[in-house]
Short mmCIF file of C-alpha atoms in Angstrom, two decimals:
data_model
loop_
_atom_site.label_atom_id
_atom_site.label_comp_id
_atom_site.label_asym_id
_atom_site.label_seq_id
_atom_site.Cartn_x
_atom_site.Cartn_y
_atom_site.Cartn_z
CA MET P 1 95.65 49.09 -198.33
CA ILE P 2 96.04 48.87 -194.46
CA THR P 3 95.93 52.25 -192.69
CA LYS P 4 96.52 53.44 -189.51
CA LYS P 5 93.37 53.47 -188.47
CA ASP P 6 92.49 49.87 -189.21
CA LEU P 7 95.65 49.20 -187.18
CA ALA P 8 93.96 50.93 -184.11
CA GLU P 9 91.08 49.47 -184.94
CA LEU P 10 92.73 46.02 -184.56
CA ILE P 11 94.16 46.57 -181.44
CA PHE P 12 91.62 48.49 -179.80
CA PRO P 13 88.64 47.58 -181.69
CA ASP P 14 86.58 47.78 -178.01
CA VAL P 15 87.47 51.22 -177.59
CA ASN P 16 84.99 53.93 -179.00
CA GLU P 17 86.05 57.13 -177.20
CA THR P 18 88.41 59.86 -177.94
CA ILE P 19 90.37 61.69 -176.06
CA GLU P 20 88.05 64.83 -176.41
CA ASP P 21 85.44 62.50 -174.64
CA LEU P 22 87.74 62.14 -171.75
CA GLU P 23 88.39 65.90 -171.90
CA LYS P 24 84.91 66.56 -171.11
CA ARG P 25 84.78 63.46 -168.78
CA TYR P 26 87.14 65.07 -166.59
CA PRO P 27 86.88 68.78 -166.92
CA GLU P 28 89.62 71.49 -165.33
CA ARG P 29 89.08 71.77 -161.81
CA ASN P 30 87.00 74.90 -160.42
CA LEU P 31 89.67 76.47 -158.07
CA GLU P 32 91.12 79.68 -156.79
CA ASN P 33 94.12 81.11 -158.96
CA GLY P 34 97.25 79.62 -157.87
CA ALA P 35 95.79 76.58 -155.99
CA PHE P 36 97.95 73.12 -156.28
CA VAL P 37 96.50 70.07 -157.10
CA THR P 38 98.98 67.69 -155.66
CA ARG P 39 98.99 63.72 -155.52
CA PHE P 40 100.86 61.01 -153.65
CA ALA P 41 100.96 58.02 -156.19
CA PRO P 42 102.65 54.70 -154.08
CA SER P 43 102.70 51.66 -155.67
CA PRO P 44 100.91 48.76 -153.18
CA THR P 45 104.74 47.02 -152.69
CA GLY P 46 105.17 47.45 -149.04
CA PHE P 47 105.58 49.71 -146.29
CA LEU P 48 105.29 53.52 -146.14
CA HIS P 49 108.78 54.56 -146.95
CA THR P 50 110.34 57.34 -144.52
CA GLY P 51 110.98 59.15 -148.00
CA SER P 52 107.47 58.75 -148.86
CA LEU P 53 105.94 60.16 -145.83
CA PHE P 54 108.44 63.24 -146.70
CA THR P 55 107.10 63.55 -150.07
CA ALA P 56 103.47 62.71 -149.02
CA MET P 57 103.53 65.53 -146.39
CA ILE P 58 105.19 68.11 -148.94
CA ALA P 59 102.69 67.54 -151.63
CA SER P 60 99.86 67.76 -148.75
CA LYS P 61 101.30 71.06 -147.30
CA CYS P 62 101.29 72.49 -150.75
CA ALA P 63 97.85 71.74 -151.55
CA LYS P 64 96.78 72.97 -148.10
CA ASP P 65 98.61 76.32 -148.25
CA THR P 66 96.93 77.19 -151.36
CA ASN P 67 93.62 76.26 -150.77
CA GLY P 68 94.06 72.93 -153.47
CA ILE P 69 93.44 69.96 -153.50
CA PHE P 70 95.64 66.42 -152.31
CA TYR P 71 94.58 63.39 -153.85
CA LEU P 72 96.21 59.98 -153.36
CA ARG P 73 96.19 57.36 -156.53
CA LEU P 74 97.13 53.81 -156.45
CA GLU P 75 99.65 52.83 -158.86
CA ASP P 76 99.26 49.09 -159.29
CA THR P 77 100.35 48.25 -162.33
CA ASP P 78 103.41 46.73 -161.52
CA THR P 79 101.58 43.42 -160.41
CA LYS P 80 104.71 41.49 -159.92
CA ARG P 81 105.78 43.76 -156.92
CA GLU P 82 101.98 44.07 -155.43
CA ILE P 83 101.75 43.24 -151.52
CA GLU P 84 98.10 42.27 -150.61
CA GLY P 85 96.87 44.38 -148.17
CA SER P 86 99.73 46.89 -148.34
CA ALA P 87 97.65 49.69 -150.29
CA ASN P 88 94.96 50.03 -147.46
CA LYS P 89 98.14 49.96 -144.79
CA LEU P 90 99.57 52.94 -146.58
CA VAL P 91 96.19 55.01 -146.29
CA GLU P 92 96.19 53.81 -142.33
CA GLN P 93 99.60 55.02 -142.39
CA LEU P 94 98.78 58.24 -143.70
CA HIS P 95 96.21 58.49 -141.54
CA GLU P 96 98.01 58.17 -138.62
CA PHE P 97 100.43 61.15 -139.59
CA ASN P 98 97.15 63.17 -139.96
CA ILE P 99 97.77 63.75 -143.68
CA ASP P 100 94.51 64.02 -144.95
CA ILE P 101 93.24 62.91 -148.19
CA ASN P 102 90.93 65.46 -149.88
CA GLU P 103 90.20 62.99 -152.67
CA GLY P 104 91.10 59.81 -154.29
CA PHE P 105 91.75 56.26 -153.08
CA LEU P 106 90.55 55.85 -149.55
CA GLY P 107 91.57 52.34 -149.05
CA ASP P 108 87.70 50.47 -148.94
CA SER P 109 86.45 53.53 -151.46
CA PHE P 110 87.15 56.35 -153.51
CA LYS P 111 86.11 59.89 -153.18
CA GLY P 112 86.12 62.49 -155.95
CA ILE P 113 85.16 62.87 -159.58
CA TYR P 114 88.36 62.50 -161.28
CA GLY P 115 88.61 58.92 -160.82
CA PRO P 116 88.97 55.35 -160.82
CA TYR P 117 91.90 56.22 -158.48
CA VAL P 118 94.02 53.09 -159.37
CA GLN P 119 95.62 52.44 -162.63
CA SER P 120 94.38 48.93 -162.67
CA GLU P 121 91.14 50.33 -163.35
CA ARG P 122 91.78 52.99 -165.67
CA LYS P 123 92.71 50.82 -168.68
CA ASN P 124 90.28 51.83 -171.21
CA ILE P 125 91.64 55.48 -170.28
CA TYR P 126 95.27 54.58 -171.44
CA ARG P 127 93.61 52.39 -174.43
CA THR P 128 91.52 55.43 -175.62
CA VAL P 129 94.69 57.46 -175.52
CA ILE P 130 97.19 55.21 -176.92
CA LYS P 131 94.45 54.34 -180.01
CA ASP P 132 94.72 58.33 -180.89
CA MET P 133 98.35 58.17 -180.59
CA ILE P 134 98.70 55.47 -182.98
CA LEU P 135 96.16 57.00 -185.26
CA LYS P 136 98.07 60.39 -185.20
CA ASP P 137 101.65 58.36 -185.40
CA LEU P 138 102.77 59.16 -181.98
CA ALA P 139 103.13 55.39 -181.35
CA TYR P 140 103.43 51.92 -183.28
CA PRO P 141 103.62 48.47 -182.09
CA ASP P 142 106.80 46.73 -181.43
CA PHE P 143 107.82 43.07 -182.11
CA ALA P 144 111.27 42.97 -180.60
CA SER P 145 111.96 39.83 -178.64
CA GLU P 146 114.27 39.76 -175.40
CA GLU P 147 117.08 38.41 -177.96
CA GLU P 148 116.81 41.18 -179.99
CA LEU P 149 116.64 43.52 -177.21
CA GLN P 150 119.93 42.00 -175.65
CA LYS P 151 121.91 42.01 -178.64
CA LEU P 152 120.97 45.65 -179.25
CA ARG P 153 122.35 46.33 -175.72
CA GLU P 154 125.21 44.73 -176.30
CA GLU P 155 126.00 46.08 -179.78
CA GLN P 156 125.65 49.87 -178.06
CA THR P 157 127.97 48.96 -175.52
CA ALA P 158 130.63 48.07 -178.14
CA ARG P 159 130.01 51.16 -179.63
CA LYS P 160 130.27 53.03 -176.50
CA GLU P 161 126.83 54.61 -177.55
CA ILE P 162 123.65 55.43 -175.63
CA THR P 163 121.90 52.52 -174.74
CA GLY P 164 117.85 52.21 -175.48
CA TYR P 165 115.50 51.92 -178.29
CA TYR P 166 115.87 54.68 -180.34
CA GLY P 167 116.37 56.55 -183.93
CA LYS P 168 118.41 53.80 -185.73
CA TYR P 169 118.11 51.18 -183.03
CA ALA P 170 114.37 51.07 -182.76
CA LEU P 171 114.13 48.14 -184.73
CA TYR P 172 110.35 47.87 -185.73
CA ARG P 173 110.02 51.81 -185.96
CA GLY P 174 109.94 51.78 -189.68
CA LEU P 175 107.58 48.63 -189.97
CA SER P 176 104.68 49.59 -192.37
CA ASP P 177 101.09 49.47 -191.17
CA GLU P 178 100.65 46.58 -193.21
CA GLU P 179 103.47 44.73 -191.87
CA ALA P 180 102.50 45.73 -188.59
CA TYR P 181 98.86 44.58 -189.29
CA ASN P 182 99.85 41.33 -190.41
CA ARG P 183 101.92 40.61 -187.60
CA ILE P 184 99.22 41.25 -185.16
CA LYS P 185 96.87 38.98 -187.17
CA ASN P 186 99.42 36.25 -186.92
CA GLY P 187 99.56 36.33 -183.08
CA ASP P 188 102.91 37.62 -182.58
CA PRO P 189 103.59 39.09 -179.22
CA TYR P 190 104.31 43.11 -179.06
CA VAL P 191 104.15 46.07 -176.89
CA ILE P 192 103.16 49.69 -177.96
CA ARG P 193 106.01 51.98 -178.34
CA PHE P 194 106.06 55.69 -177.95
CA LYS P 195 107.36 57.46 -181.06
CA SER P 196 109.81 60.08 -179.85
CA LYS P 197 110.41 63.09 -182.16
CA GLY P 198 113.25 64.21 -180.16
CA ASN P 199 117.28 63.89 -180.46
CA HIS P 200 119.44 63.28 -177.51
CA GLU P 201 122.38 65.50 -179.24
CA ASN P 202 119.76 68.84 -178.27
CA LYS P 203 118.86 70.24 -174.88
CA ILE P 204 115.13 71.63 -173.60
CA LYS P 205 114.63 73.81 -170.88
CA VAL P 206 112.75 72.39 -168.20
CA LYS P 207 111.80 74.75 -164.92
CA ASP P 208 111.95 72.75 -161.55
CA GLU P 209 110.35 74.61 -158.33
CA ILE P 210 113.52 73.37 -156.44
CA ARG P 211 116.26 74.01 -158.54
CA GLY P 212 115.11 76.56 -160.51
CA GLU P 213 115.61 76.26 -164.88
CA LEU P 214 117.36 73.16 -165.94
CA LEU P 215 119.13 72.08 -169.19
CA LEU P 216 118.32 68.70 -170.08
CA THR P 217 118.94 66.31 -172.86
CA GLU P 218 115.92 65.68 -174.65
CA ASN P 219 114.43 62.29 -175.04
CA ASP P 220 114.51 60.12 -178.14
CA GLN P 221 114.00 56.64 -176.43
CA ASP P 222 110.93 54.83 -177.99
CA ILE P 223 109.63 53.86 -174.41
CA VAL P 224 106.85 51.06 -173.83
CA ILE P 225 103.81 52.55 -173.19
CA LEU P 226 101.77 49.76 -172.94
CA LYS P 227 103.16 46.35 -171.57
CA SER P 228 102.27 43.08 -173.18
CA ASP P 229 99.97 42.09 -170.56
CA GLY P 230 97.94 45.15 -171.32
CA LEU P 231 99.04 47.20 -168.79
CA PRO P 232 100.65 50.96 -169.18
CA THR P 233 104.02 51.38 -168.10
CA TYR P 234 104.53 54.25 -165.11
CA HIS P 235 106.09 56.90 -167.46
CA PHE P 236 102.94 56.66 -169.52
CA ALA P 237 100.28 56.06 -166.82
CA HIS P 238 101.71 59.21 -164.62
CA VAL P 239 101.48 61.04 -168.11
CA CYS P 240 97.73 60.29 -168.63
CA ASP P 241 96.87 60.33 -165.02
CA ASP P 242 98.35 63.54 -163.91
CA HIS P 243 96.58 65.19 -167.03
CA PHE P 244 93.18 63.87 -166.44
CA MET P 245 93.03 64.49 -162.71
CA ARG P 246 94.33 68.23 -163.62
CA THR P 247 97.47 68.03 -161.07
CA ASN P 248 99.44 71.09 -161.75
CA LEU P 249 102.14 70.26 -158.96
CA VAL P 250 104.38 66.78 -159.07
CA THR P 251 106.35 66.66 -155.83
CA ARG P 252 108.84 63.60 -156.09
CA GLY P 253 112.35 62.07 -155.08
CA GLU P 254 115.09 63.48 -157.38
CA GLU P 255 115.74 60.05 -158.59
CA TRP P 256 112.91 60.64 -160.92
CA LEU P 257 114.81 63.94 -162.44
CA PRO P 258 116.69 61.84 -165.15
CA SER P 259 112.97 60.60 -166.44
CA LEU P 260 111.97 64.07 -166.64
CA PRO P 261 112.77 64.63 -170.50
CA ILE P 262 110.88 61.63 -171.19
CA HIS P 263 107.58 62.59 -169.43
CA ILE P 264 108.02 66.34 -170.90
CA ASP P 265 108.58 64.62 -174.42
CA ILE P 266 105.07 62.32 -174.19
CA PHE P 267 102.85 65.52 -172.73
CA ARG P 268 103.96 67.97 -175.40
CA SER P 269 103.39 65.43 -177.97
CA LEU P 270 99.71 64.74 -176.73
CA GLY P 271 99.06 68.45 -176.53
CA PHE P 272 99.06 68.05 -173.22
CA LYS P 273 100.14 70.98 -170.58
CA PRO P 274 103.00 69.77 -168.76
CA PRO P 275 102.24 69.89 -164.71
CA LYS P 276 105.29 71.94 -162.42
CA TYR P 277 107.90 69.60 -161.22
CA ALA P 278 109.43 69.83 -157.52
CA HIS P 279 111.99 67.19 -157.30
CA LEU P 280 112.72 66.67 -153.73
CA PRO P 281 116.32 66.30 -152.22
CA VAL P 282 116.80 62.75 -150.77
CA ILE P 283 116.94 62.17 -147.02
CA MET P 284 120.21 60.53 -146.38
CA LYS P 285 122.39 58.89 -143.51
CA MET P 286 125.80 58.62 -142.71
CA ASP P 287 127.36 55.27 -142.91
CA GLU P 288 131.20 54.64 -142.08
CA GLY P 289 131.61 58.40 -142.67
CA LYS P 290 130.01 58.44 -146.20
CA ARG P 291 126.61 59.58 -147.02
CA ARG P 292 124.29 57.30 -148.63
CA LYS P 293 120.01 56.63 -149.01
CA LEU P 294 117.84 55.42 -146.01
CA SER P 295 117.65 52.21 -147.32
CA LYS P 296 114.67 49.85 -147.01
CA ARG P 297 117.49 46.83 -146.41
CA LYS P 298 119.95 48.39 -144.19
CA ASP P 299 117.79 51.02 -142.08
CA SER P 300 115.06 50.44 -139.68
CA GLU P 301 114.40 54.02 -140.20
CA ALA P 302 113.48 53.50 -143.77
CA SER P 303 109.97 52.33 -142.73
CA VAL P 304 107.47 54.65 -140.56
CA ASP P 305 106.74 51.48 -139.24
CA TYR P 306 109.54 51.54 -136.96
CA PHE P 307 108.64 55.17 -135.44
CA LEU P 308 104.99 53.97 -135.07
CA GLU P 309 106.37 50.84 -133.22
CA LYS P 310 108.94 52.70 -131.17
CA GLY P 311 105.94 54.90 -129.98
CA TYR P 312 106.80 58.23 -131.41
CA GLU P 313 104.12 60.43 -131.70
CA PRO P 314 103.14 60.68 -135.57
CA TYR P 315 103.08 64.63 -135.23
CA SER P 316 106.86 64.75 -134.25
CA LEU P 317 108.09 63.04 -137.24
CA LEU P 318 106.13 65.63 -139.29
CA VAL P 319 107.82 68.34 -137.31
CA TYR P 320 111.01 66.65 -137.73
CA LEU P 321 110.64 66.25 -141.49
CA MET P 322 109.36 69.75 -141.84
CA THR P 323 112.88 71.15 -140.34
CA ILE P 324 114.62 68.84 -143.27
CA ALA P 325 112.06 70.36 -145.60
CA ASN P 326 112.65 73.75 -145.17
CA SER P 327 115.33 75.27 -142.93
CA ASN P 328 113.31 78.26 -141.91
CA TYR P 329 111.02 76.38 -140.01
CA GLU P 330 113.33 75.95 -136.97
CA ASP P 331 113.70 79.75 -137.22
CA PHE P 332 109.71 79.85 -137.11
CA LEU P 333 109.54 77.31 -134.14
CA VAL P 334 111.94 79.44 -131.86
CA SER P 335 110.75 82.81 -132.81
CA GLN P 336 106.61 81.89 -132.82
CA LYS P 337 106.98 78.88 -130.08
CA ASP P 338 104.61 77.21 -132.19
CA TYR P 339 104.41 73.70 -133.42
CA SER P 340 101.37 73.80 -135.87
CA LEU P 341 102.68 72.84 -139.03
CA ASP P 342 99.43 74.70 -140.43
CA HIS P 343 100.66 78.11 -139.15
CA PHE P 344 103.95 77.87 -141.18
CA LYS P 345 104.31 78.88 -144.91
CA PHE P 346 105.96 76.31 -146.66
CA SER P 347 108.34 77.29 -149.65
CA LEU P 348 109.71 75.08 -152.33
CA LYS P 349 112.14 77.62 -153.31
CA LYS P 350 113.72 77.31 -149.74
CA MET P 351 114.21 73.37 -149.94
CA SER P 352 117.95 72.37 -149.79
CA LEU P 353 119.28 70.70 -152.96
CA ASP P 354 121.38 68.49 -151.20
CA GLY P 355 119.91 65.45 -149.05
CA ALA P 356 119.58 66.03 -145.75
CA LEU P 357 120.86 63.72 -143.17
CA PHE P 358 118.40 61.64 -140.85
CA ASP P 359 119.51 62.77 -137.19
CA ASN P 360 117.94 60.59 -134.57
CA GLU P 361 118.67 63.18 -131.89
CA LYS P 362 117.37 66.03 -133.26
CA LEU P 363 113.92 63.91 -133.60
CA ASN P 364 114.05 62.89 -130.32
CA PHE P 365 114.51 66.80 -129.20
CA TYR P 366 111.52 68.03 -130.91
CA ALA P 367 109.53 64.37 -129.93
CA LYS P 368 110.27 65.32 -126.41
CA GLU P 369 108.65 68.65 -127.10
CA ILE P 370 105.59 67.53 -128.62
CA LEU P 371 105.02 65.32 -125.71
CA SER P 372 105.91 67.68 -123.42
CA ARG P 373 103.39 69.94 -124.78
CA MET P 374 100.28 67.71 -124.36
CA ASN P 375 98.39 67.71 -120.99
CA LYS P 376 98.09 64.25 -118.80
CA GLU P 377 94.60 63.42 -120.57
CA GLU P 378 96.01 63.55 -124.02
CA ILE P 379 99.22 61.81 -123.54
CA ALA P 380 97.79 58.78 -120.88
CA LYS P 381 95.04 58.14 -123.66
CA LYS P 382 97.33 58.10 -126.69
CA SER P 383 100.18 56.22 -124.85
CA TYR P 384 97.57 53.70 -123.87
CA GLU P 385 96.28 53.51 -127.33
CA TRP P 386 99.93 52.68 -128.65
CA ALA P 387 100.59 50.19 -125.55
CA LYS P 388 97.70 48.32 -126.56
CA LYS P 389 99.57 47.68 -129.97
CA TYR P 390 103.24 47.35 -128.84
CA ASP P 391 103.66 46.95 -125.20
CA GLN P 392 101.82 44.66 -123.00
CA ASN P 393 103.52 45.87 -119.48
CA LEU P 394 102.59 49.44 -119.85
CA VAL P 395 99.06 48.31 -120.19
CA ASN P 396 99.28 46.31 -117.44
CA PHE P 397 100.70 49.21 -115.40
CA ILE P 398 97.91 51.57 -116.93
CA GLU P 399 95.28 49.10 -116.37
CA LYS P 400 96.23 48.78 -112.25
CA ASP P 401 94.75 52.33 -111.87
CA TYR P 402 94.35 54.66 -114.82
CA SER P 403 93.82 57.74 -112.70
CA LYS P 404 97.15 57.30 -110.92
CA TYR P 405 98.76 57.04 -114.39
CA GLU P 406 97.47 60.52 -115.46
CA GLU P 407 98.95 61.85 -112.03
CA ILE P 408 102.30 60.06 -113.19
CA LEU P 409 102.54 61.56 -116.27
CA ASN P 410 101.63 64.66 -114.91
CA ILE P 411 104.70 65.38 -112.89
CA GLU P 412 106.10 68.48 -113.85
CA ARG P 413 103.90 68.43 -116.79
CA GLU P 414 101.45 71.56 -116.78
CA LYS P 415 103.48 74.47 -115.98
CA LYS P 416 105.68 77.15 -118.35
CA ASN P 417 108.84 75.03 -118.64
CA PRO P 418 107.37 71.11 -118.54
CA ARG P 419 109.72 68.31 -117.83
CA LYS P 420 111.07 66.47 -120.95
CA ASP P 421 111.60 62.86 -119.92
CA TYR P 422 110.00 60.81 -122.71
CA ALA P 423 110.91 61.10 -126.58
CA LYS P 424 108.39 58.50 -127.61
CA TYR P 425 105.77 55.93 -125.83
CA SER P 426 108.27 53.32 -125.37
CA ASP P 427 110.36 55.52 -122.99
CA ILE P 428 107.69 55.60 -120.28
CA TYR P 429 107.43 52.19 -118.75
CA GLU P 430 111.20 52.26 -118.09
CA VAL P 431 110.80 55.70 -116.54
CA ILE P 432 108.07 54.95 -114.28
CA LYS P 433 107.60 51.51 -113.82
CA PHE P 434 109.53 51.48 -110.04
CA PHE P 435 105.49 52.82 -109.29
CA ASP P 436 104.55 49.33 -109.57
CA ASN P 437 105.28 47.29 -106.30
CA ASP P 438 106.29 44.18 -108.29
CA GLU P 439 108.97 46.16 -110.34
CA TYR P 440 110.06 47.66 -107.22
CA LEU P 441 110.80 44.46 -105.81
CA LYS P 442 112.55 43.66 -109.10
CA LEU P 443 114.92 46.70 -108.88
CA LEU P 444 115.39 46.32 -104.70
CA ASN P 445 116.42 42.73 -105.29
CA ASN P 446 119.71 43.76 -108.22
CA GLY P 447 120.68 46.14 -105.24
CA PHE P 448 120.83 49.74 -105.10
CA GLU P 449 123.63 51.74 -105.25
CA PHE P 450 124.38 54.65 -102.72
CA ASN P 451 126.96 56.99 -102.30
CA PRO P 452 129.82 55.27 -101.21
CA SER P 453 131.46 57.57 -99.10
CA ILE P 454 128.21 57.79 -96.65
CA ASP P 455 128.19 55.38 -94.13
CA LYS P 456 125.67 52.74 -94.47
CA ASN P 457 124.88 53.04 -90.85
CA VAL P 458 124.41 56.82 -91.22
CA ILE P 459 122.17 55.74 -93.92
CA LYS P 460 120.00 53.66 -92.12
CA ASP P 461 119.85 55.87 -89.36
CA PHE P 462 119.02 58.87 -91.37
CA LEU P 463 116.09 57.03 -92.68
CA ASN P 464 114.54 55.14 -89.62
CA GLU P 465 114.61 59.16 -88.42
CA TYR P 466 112.88 60.56 -91.76
CA LYS P 467 110.11 58.35 -91.24
CA ASN P 468 108.97 60.35 -88.44
CA TYR P 469 109.20 63.86 -90.73
CA ILE P 470 107.37 62.33 -93.68
CA ASP P 471 103.92 64.69 -94.03
CA LEU P 472 102.53 64.44 -97.60
CA THR P 473 99.99 66.63 -96.94
CA LEU P 474 102.12 69.71 -96.86
CA ASP P 475 103.17 71.97 -99.50
CA GLU P 476 106.41 71.27 -101.47
CA SER P 477 108.69 74.20 -99.84
CA THR P 478 107.47 73.15 -96.45
CA TRP P 479 108.16 69.14 -97.02
CA TYR P 480 111.78 70.15 -97.85
CA ASN P 481 112.08 72.28 -95.14
CA LYS P 482 111.17 68.92 -93.03
CA ILE P 483 113.23 67.06 -95.00
CA LYS P 484 116.20 69.69 -94.40
CA GLU P 485 115.40 70.16 -90.47
CA CYS P 486 115.83 66.11 -90.72
CA ALA P 487 119.24 66.01 -92.67
CA ALA P 488 120.81 68.23 -90.55
CA LYS P 489 120.40 65.77 -87.25
CA PHE P 490 122.50 63.78 -89.30
CA ASN P 491 125.22 66.20 -89.86
CA PHE P 492 124.33 66.76 -93.84
CA CYS P 493 124.70 70.11 -94.76
CA ILE P 494 121.55 72.43 -95.60
CA ASP P 495 123.70 75.15 -96.70
CA MET P 496 124.95 74.40 -100.51
CA LYS P 497 127.43 77.76 -100.34
CA ALA P 498 128.61 76.41 -96.76
CA TYR P 499 129.10 72.81 -97.58
CA LYS P 500 131.41 73.76 -100.85
CA ALA P 501 133.55 75.91 -98.63
CA ASP P 502 134.32 73.12 -96.30
CA PRO P 503 132.72 69.98 -97.45
CA SER P 504 135.12 67.42 -95.46
CA GLY P 505 133.57 69.08 -92.57
CA TYR P 506 130.06 67.25 -93.20
CA VAL P 507 128.44 63.72 -94.19
CA GLY P 508 127.06 65.14 -97.06
CA SER P 509 125.13 67.81 -98.43
CA ILE P 510 121.18 68.00 -98.14
CA ASN P 511 121.41 66.81 -101.91
CA ASP P 512 122.81 64.11 -100.90
CA ALA P 513 120.19 63.27 -98.08
CA CYS P 514 117.67 63.89 -101.05
CA GLU P 515 119.51 61.54 -102.96
CA ILE P 516 119.15 58.85 -100.32
CA VAL P 517 115.31 59.21 -99.87
CA ARG P 518 115.08 59.29 -104.21
CA ILE P 519 117.15 56.03 -104.54
CA VAL P 520 115.12 53.95 -101.67
CA VAL P 521 111.74 54.71 -103.00
CA THR P 522 112.70 54.79 -106.83
CA GLY P 523 115.84 52.48 -106.94
CA ARG P 524 117.45 55.58 -109.11
CA LYS P 525 119.45 58.83 -108.68
CA VAL P 526 117.62 60.72 -111.41
CA THR P 527 113.55 60.81 -111.37
CA PRO P 528 111.20 63.43 -111.95
CA ASN P 529 109.96 65.92 -108.66
CA LEU P 530 110.75 63.70 -105.74
CA PHE P 531 107.86 65.15 -103.75
CA ALA P 532 105.30 64.42 -106.47
CA ILE P 533 106.44 61.02 -106.55
CA LEU P 534 105.98 60.25 -102.94
CA LYS P 535 102.67 62.28 -102.96
CA ILE P 536 101.72 59.35 -105.56
CA LEU P 537 103.33 56.56 -103.88
CA THR P 538 101.37 57.69 -100.11
CA LYS P 539 103.13 58.00 -96.73
CA GLU P 540 102.27 54.11 -96.27
CA GLU P 541 104.20 52.78 -99.28
CA VAL P 542 106.89 55.22 -98.60
CA ILE P 543 107.39 53.94 -95.11
CA ARG P 544 107.20 50.38 -96.19
CA ARG P 545 109.86 50.86 -99.05
CA ILE P 546 112.26 52.47 -96.48
CA ASP P 547 111.55 49.52 -94.19
CA LEU P 548 112.38 47.18 -96.74
CA VAL P 549 115.82 48.82 -97.61
CA ILE P 550 117.15 49.14 -93.93
CA SER P 551 116.45 45.63 -93.70
CA ARG P 552 119.15 44.90 -96.56
CA LEU P 553 121.58 47.42 -95.90
#
């Protein structure tokens, strides 16, 4: 008589370990009470999605705040979708966003004793557990063909019943051990299915760390746990991995909420304690007046590559994402004026239940704040590193005179309320390129637009005279008084109250005079501090530019 032991040995003749052996090999972690063991478990199927970064940030933060462990596990069992090199890129991008992996898959190496940290290398663990499940009548071989499964779905749809493989629709669930044994011996293709004891007419209570207590439909689906290629399905593998890696908090997108009863069913059937679950709200976007998920296909912002290529300081994206994660983080920023994520106490319970809208303007606000807080050395170094990957024009500019580049970036920077010209490194070149003589000539050739109410002859005469007043060795206040003295000679009003009272009595105001100088040396009406610009350009270059403009007026 064929027994379940015979069947299990036939399917897994090389498996000699037991679940008890695995429990000893992967013991409970010795951590502080309340410490979270969290994970980021991506598939190597492409770029790092912004939503995945959001999930990883929260998992990392939960572990860090509780002196726990954050590890990376690579879920590579979907070999058809795997993209070569994407696994290492995921690790590199997490590093760029300063998300520290305490343990796990590090690209070219592993760190930790709970590995392997790549699912395709954990086959023996899954096979050991499934062999035990067959012995305990928790799993069985299934021989259903695609044609049989399709016919099953059509029948269920016609009867308006729940689709799937369960109960009376589990075609091979009742197959005897002897029949299953003989079919395998004959070489019939098969998969291994979980034998659920559930009933979809029942409800189970499950606590979600964000949503609270949920009442969900009990699982009764006999899901595939081992595919015909010998690899486990996600549903099964993640249960084994989270148990033996001793994960006690799973943070994942809310799209996984419908799968929770399946996972709870498998955990409980195996006698494993389920981890806590937190299903995170998805990041949304407005599209033609409607909210929808960020789309890999439609939205450039869906990939973190977009932010890196545009030159956003990675930390600024994390700050923005934290404002989505916990609304009280914005209050923290205002009250503490502290942008350190480490100093903020994150709470899953304070997460929104609704998907948050991705707001580029809000991101740019925080991005400007982050860049403005850097000193000149830091922003110069980081922008140079970015430019070497993405912007040759900026590289050329920087390499002509690195010290000068630092001084340009330092204009109105190291003070109580620093200027906020840049949201991202790609903004820098367009703002400062007028310092380069070749770029200045391009701007000049395109033509400068002066205030049309001021006669060009007045502008020429004022500029010719101003050359005699230029002294950049003075302090800014004295320099400003000198420009006022020069402007007054040409009937520019140097008292703004008097000018507002009688604008028709003057050629223009002192602001108009300064604007003329600003346009002449930069080609723009709006720039950082004019005095600082003149000092960096030097008196000789300022006079040269004035003469160039006069010759074209």
